Tab-separated table of C-alpha atoms in Angstrom:
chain	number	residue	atom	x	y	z
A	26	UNK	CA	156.139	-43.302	-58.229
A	27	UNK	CA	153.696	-45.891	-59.832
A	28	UNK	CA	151.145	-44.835	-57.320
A	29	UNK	CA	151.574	-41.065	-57.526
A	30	UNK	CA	150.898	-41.513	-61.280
A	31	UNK	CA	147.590	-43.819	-60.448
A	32	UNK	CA	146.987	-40.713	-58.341
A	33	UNK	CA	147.118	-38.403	-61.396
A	34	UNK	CA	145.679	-40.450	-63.472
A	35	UNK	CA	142.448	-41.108	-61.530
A	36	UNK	CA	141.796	-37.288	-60.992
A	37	UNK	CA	142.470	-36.692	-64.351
A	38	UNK	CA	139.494	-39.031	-65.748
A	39	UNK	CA	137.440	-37.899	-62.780
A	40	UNK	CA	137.695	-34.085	-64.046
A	41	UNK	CA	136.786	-35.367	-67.687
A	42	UNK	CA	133.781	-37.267	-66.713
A	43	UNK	CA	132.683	-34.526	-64.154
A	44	UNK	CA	133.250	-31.778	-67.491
A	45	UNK	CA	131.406	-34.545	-70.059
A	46	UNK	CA	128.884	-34.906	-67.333
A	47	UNK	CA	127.867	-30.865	-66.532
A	48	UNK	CA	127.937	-30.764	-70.734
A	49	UNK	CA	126.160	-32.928	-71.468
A	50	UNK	CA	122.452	-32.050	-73.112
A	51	UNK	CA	119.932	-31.198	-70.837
A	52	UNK	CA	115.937	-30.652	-70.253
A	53	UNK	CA	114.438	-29.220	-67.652
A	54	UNK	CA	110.663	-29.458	-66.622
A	55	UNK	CA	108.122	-28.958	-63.864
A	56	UNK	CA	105.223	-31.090	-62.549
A	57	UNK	CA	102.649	-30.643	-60.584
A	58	UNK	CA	99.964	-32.505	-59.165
A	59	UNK	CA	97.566	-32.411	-57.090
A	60	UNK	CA	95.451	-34.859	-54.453
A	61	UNK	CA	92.138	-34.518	-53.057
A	62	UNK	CA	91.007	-36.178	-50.165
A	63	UNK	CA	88.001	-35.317	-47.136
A	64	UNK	CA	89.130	-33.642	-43.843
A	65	UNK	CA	89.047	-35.941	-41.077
A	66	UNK	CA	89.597	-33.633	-38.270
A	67	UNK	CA	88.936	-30.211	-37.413
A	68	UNK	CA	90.694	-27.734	-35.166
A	69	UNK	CA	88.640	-24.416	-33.681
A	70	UNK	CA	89.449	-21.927	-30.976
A	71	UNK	CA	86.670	-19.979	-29.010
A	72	UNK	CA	86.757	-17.511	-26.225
A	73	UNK	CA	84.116	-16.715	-22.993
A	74	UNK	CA	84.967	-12.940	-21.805
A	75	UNK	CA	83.043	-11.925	-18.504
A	76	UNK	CA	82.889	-9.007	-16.836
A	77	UNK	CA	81.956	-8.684	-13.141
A	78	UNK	CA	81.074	-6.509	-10.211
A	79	UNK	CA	85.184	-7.234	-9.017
A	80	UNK	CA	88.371	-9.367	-10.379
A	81	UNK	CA	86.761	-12.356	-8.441
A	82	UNK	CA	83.338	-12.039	-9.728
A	83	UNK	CA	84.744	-11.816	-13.291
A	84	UNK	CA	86.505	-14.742	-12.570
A	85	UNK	CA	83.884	-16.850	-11.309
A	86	UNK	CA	81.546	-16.193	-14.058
A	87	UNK	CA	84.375	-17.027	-16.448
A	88	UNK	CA	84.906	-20.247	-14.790
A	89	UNK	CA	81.344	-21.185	-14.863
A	90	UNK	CA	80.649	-20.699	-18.674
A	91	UNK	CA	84.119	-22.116	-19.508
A	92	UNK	CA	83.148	-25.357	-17.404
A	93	UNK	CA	79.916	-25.497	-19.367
A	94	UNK	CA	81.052	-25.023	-22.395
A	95	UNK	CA	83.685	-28.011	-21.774
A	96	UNK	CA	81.032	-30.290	-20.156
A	97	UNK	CA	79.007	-30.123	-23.458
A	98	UNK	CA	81.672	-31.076	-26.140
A	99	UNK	CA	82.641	-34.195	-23.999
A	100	UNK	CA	78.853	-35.023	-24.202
A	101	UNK	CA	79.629	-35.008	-27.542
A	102	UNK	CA	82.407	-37.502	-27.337
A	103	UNK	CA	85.360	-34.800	-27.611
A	104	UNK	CA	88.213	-37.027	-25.583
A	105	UNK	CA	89.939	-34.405	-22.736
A	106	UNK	CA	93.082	-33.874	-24.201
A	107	UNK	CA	91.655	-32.701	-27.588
A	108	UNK	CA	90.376	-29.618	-25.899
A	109	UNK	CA	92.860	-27.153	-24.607
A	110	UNK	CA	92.962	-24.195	-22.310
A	111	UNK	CA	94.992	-21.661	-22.154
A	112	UNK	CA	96.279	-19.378	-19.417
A	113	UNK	CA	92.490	-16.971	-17.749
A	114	UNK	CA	93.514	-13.434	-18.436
A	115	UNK	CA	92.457	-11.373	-15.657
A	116	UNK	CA	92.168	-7.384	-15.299
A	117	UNK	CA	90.656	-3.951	-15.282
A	118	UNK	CA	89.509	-2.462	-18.188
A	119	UNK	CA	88.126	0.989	-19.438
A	120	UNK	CA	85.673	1.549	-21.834
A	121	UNK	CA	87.015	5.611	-22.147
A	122	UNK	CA	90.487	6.607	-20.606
A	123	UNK	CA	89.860	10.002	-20.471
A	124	UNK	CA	87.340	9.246	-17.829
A	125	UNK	CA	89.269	5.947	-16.095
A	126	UNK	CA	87.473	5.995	-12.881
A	127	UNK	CA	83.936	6.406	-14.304
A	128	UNK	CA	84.719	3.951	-17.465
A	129	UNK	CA	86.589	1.231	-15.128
A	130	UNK	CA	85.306	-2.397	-15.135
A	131	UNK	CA	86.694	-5.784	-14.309
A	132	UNK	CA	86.995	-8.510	-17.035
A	133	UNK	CA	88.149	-12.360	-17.607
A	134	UNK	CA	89.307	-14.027	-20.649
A	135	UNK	CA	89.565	-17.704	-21.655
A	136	UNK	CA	90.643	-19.304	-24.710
A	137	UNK	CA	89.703	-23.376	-25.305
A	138	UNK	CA	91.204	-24.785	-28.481
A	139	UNK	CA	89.533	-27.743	-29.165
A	140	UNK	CA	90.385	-30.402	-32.015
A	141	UNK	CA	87.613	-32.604	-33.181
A	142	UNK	CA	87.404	-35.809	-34.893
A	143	UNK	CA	84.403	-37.380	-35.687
A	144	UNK	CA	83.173	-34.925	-38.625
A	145	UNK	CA	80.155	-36.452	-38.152
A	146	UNK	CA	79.741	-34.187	-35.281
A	147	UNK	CA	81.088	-30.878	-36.716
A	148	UNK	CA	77.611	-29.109	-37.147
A	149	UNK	CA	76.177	-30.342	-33.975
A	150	UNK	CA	79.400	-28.971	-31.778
A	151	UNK	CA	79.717	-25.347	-33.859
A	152	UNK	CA	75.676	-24.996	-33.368
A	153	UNK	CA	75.839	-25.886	-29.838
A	154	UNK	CA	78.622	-23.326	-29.224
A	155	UNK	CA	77.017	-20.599	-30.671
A	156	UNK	CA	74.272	-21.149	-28.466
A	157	UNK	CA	75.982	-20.788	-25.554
A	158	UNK	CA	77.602	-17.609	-24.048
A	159	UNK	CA	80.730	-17.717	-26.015
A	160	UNK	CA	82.094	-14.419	-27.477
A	161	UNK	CA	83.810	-15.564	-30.252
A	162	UNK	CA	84.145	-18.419	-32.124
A	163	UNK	CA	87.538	-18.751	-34.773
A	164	UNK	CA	86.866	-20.010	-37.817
A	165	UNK	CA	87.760	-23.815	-38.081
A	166	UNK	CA	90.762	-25.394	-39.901
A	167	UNK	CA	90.329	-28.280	-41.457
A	168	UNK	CA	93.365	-31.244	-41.997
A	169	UNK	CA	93.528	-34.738	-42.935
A	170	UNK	CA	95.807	-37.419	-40.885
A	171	UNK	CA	96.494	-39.345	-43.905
A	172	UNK	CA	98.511	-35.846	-45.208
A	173	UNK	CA	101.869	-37.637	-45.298
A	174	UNK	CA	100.523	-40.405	-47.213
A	175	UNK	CA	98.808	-38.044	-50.109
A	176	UNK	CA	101.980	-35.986	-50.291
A	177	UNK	CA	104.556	-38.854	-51.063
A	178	UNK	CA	101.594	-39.548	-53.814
A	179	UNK	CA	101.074	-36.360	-55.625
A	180	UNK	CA	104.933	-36.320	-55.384
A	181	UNK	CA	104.836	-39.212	-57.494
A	182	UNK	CA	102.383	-38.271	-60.411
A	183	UNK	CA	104.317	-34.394	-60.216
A	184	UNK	CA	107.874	-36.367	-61.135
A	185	UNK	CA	105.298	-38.657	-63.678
A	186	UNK	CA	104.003	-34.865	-65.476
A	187	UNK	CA	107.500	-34.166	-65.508
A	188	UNK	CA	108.967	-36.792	-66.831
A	189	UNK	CA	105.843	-37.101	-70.022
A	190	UNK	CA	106.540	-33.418	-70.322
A	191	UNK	CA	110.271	-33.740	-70.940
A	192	UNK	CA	109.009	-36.638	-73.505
A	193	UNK	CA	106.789	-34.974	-75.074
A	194	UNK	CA	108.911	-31.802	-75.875
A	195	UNK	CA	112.107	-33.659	-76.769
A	196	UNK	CA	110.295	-35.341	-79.620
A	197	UNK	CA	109.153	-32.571	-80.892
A	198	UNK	CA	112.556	-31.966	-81.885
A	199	UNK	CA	113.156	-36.232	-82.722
A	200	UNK	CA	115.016	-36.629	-79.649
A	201	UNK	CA	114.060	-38.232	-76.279
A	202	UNK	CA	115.010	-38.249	-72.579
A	203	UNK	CA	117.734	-40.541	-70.695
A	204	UNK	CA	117.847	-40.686	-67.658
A	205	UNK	CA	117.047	-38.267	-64.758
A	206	UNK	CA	120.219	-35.782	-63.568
A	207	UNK	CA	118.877	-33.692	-61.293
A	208	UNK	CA	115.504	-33.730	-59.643
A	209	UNK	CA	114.175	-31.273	-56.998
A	210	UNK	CA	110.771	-30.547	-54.931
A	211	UNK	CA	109.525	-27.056	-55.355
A	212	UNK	CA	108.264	-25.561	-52.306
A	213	UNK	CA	104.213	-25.446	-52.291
A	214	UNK	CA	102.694	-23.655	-49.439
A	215	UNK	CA	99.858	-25.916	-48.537
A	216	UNK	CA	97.016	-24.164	-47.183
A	217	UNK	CA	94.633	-25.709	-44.904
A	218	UNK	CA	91.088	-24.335	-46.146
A	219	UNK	CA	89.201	-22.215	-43.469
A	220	UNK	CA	85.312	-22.415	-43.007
A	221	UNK	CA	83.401	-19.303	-43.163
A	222	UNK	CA	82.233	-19.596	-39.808
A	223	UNK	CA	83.318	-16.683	-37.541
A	224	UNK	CA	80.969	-15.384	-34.327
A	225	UNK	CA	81.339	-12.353	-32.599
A	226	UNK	CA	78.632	-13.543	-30.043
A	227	UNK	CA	79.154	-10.942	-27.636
A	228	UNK	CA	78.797	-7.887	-30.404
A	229	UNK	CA	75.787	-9.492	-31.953
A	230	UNK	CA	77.804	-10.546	-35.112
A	231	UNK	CA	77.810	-14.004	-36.597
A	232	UNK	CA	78.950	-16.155	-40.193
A	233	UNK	CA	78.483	-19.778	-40.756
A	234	UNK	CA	78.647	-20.994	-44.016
A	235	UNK	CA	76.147	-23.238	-45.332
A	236	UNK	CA	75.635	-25.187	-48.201
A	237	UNK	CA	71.978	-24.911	-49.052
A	238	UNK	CA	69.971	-27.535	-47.571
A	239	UNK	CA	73.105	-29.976	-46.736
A	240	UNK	CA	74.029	-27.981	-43.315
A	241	UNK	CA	77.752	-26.624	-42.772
A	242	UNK	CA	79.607	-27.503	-45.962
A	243	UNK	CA	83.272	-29.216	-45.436
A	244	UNK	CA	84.654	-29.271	-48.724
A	245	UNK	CA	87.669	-30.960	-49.533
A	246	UNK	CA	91.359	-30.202	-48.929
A	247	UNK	CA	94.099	-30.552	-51.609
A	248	UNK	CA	97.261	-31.627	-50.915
A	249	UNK	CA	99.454	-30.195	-54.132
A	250	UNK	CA	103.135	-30.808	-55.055
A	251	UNK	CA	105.468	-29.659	-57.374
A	252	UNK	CA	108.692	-30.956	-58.700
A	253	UNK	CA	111.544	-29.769	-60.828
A	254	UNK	CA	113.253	-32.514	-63.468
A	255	UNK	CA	116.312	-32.331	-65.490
A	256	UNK	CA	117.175	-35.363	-67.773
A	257	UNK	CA	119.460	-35.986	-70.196
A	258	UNK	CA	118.703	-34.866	-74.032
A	259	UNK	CA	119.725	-37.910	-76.202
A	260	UNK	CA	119.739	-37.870	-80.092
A	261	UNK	CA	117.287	-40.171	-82.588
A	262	UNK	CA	120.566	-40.761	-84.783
């Protein structure tokens, strides 16, 4: 009996303090930050399309411009597995299908993703590309390795603009702030910046941004956050 009413007993101060607790006075605020840091790597795609007398011939021509191509940005240092291929695409095309027979040609396709890490290098590579007989060239994203590192730190100063936010409103009204009930991170979509540098090589076509005299300009990349506080509103009295 004594420990059926402990039983009672217990829930019933639990309920109170969970009621006293969800009653309780609160302010709610937002904080953002954000953190600024220099790319250290860069990720690119480009393509080499052939066409050829047959399938083979395509083929062949595909394989020899793709194998160039390759051979040059491990001159440059690029280790093997940072550069990627993906599957040769292979077929008969027409330039009209009304007229099939008259139109029909046979092409290749390859696609080399490549991710590059001394920056040092990034105008060199994209220059030396575009000289060669690519047919496109993607334009480049740019990321930091260091990104998990910067995030747990603009988390920090978002909670921080928060928190001196919360401050600075409650005593406005001569109150201030205990301490934090319920925090929570705000989804940010980070976007990775893009460089203006797209090539349609094969259609005569081609965009590189530069920044005047400087060469291809990298920018920086910002890694935001934002979080959502609620503390407790105490009373001056």
């Amino acid at each position: 009996m004594k420990q059926i009413t402990l039983i009672i007993a217990l829930i019933i101060s639990t309920n109170i303090y969970a009621q006293d607790h969800h009653t309780r006075p609160l302010i709610t605020t937002q904080g953002t930050s954000t953190v600024y840091t220099e790319p250290d790597e860069v990720l690119f795609t480009y393509s080499v399309q052939t066409e050829g007398d047959d399938l083979l011939d395509a083929r062949n021509k595909n394989a020899q411009i793709t194998a160039e191509t390759i051979a040059f940005l491990k001159k440059k240092g690029i280790a093997p597995e940072h550069i990627q291929t993906q599957y040769l695409n292979i077929g008969i095309r027409y330039r009209d299908h009304r007229q099939r027979e008259e139109t029909k040609y046979y092409a290749a396709s390859q696609s080399i993703s490549v991710c590059l890490k001394d920056m040092d290098d990034y105008e060199e590579v994209m220059i030396g590309l575009l000289s060669m007989k690519i047919s496109n060239l993607n334009a480049p994203v740019f990321r930091t390795t260091s990104h998990r590192s910067l995030m747990d730190e603009a988390r920090s100063k978002a909670i921080l603009a928060a928190q001196e936010k919360a401050q600075a409103l409650a005593s406005e009204l001569g109150q201030s702030i205990g301490l934090a009930y319920h925090i929570e991170e705000v989804d940010f979509q980070q976007r990775w910046p893009q460089q203006n540098a797209y090539a349609n090589v094969a259609g005569g076509d081609a965009m590189v941004a530069v920044d005047d005299e400087d060469g291809i300009a990298l920018g920086q990349l910002e890694i935001k956050a934002k979080v959502s506080v609620s503390f407790h509103l105490l009373s001056e009295e």
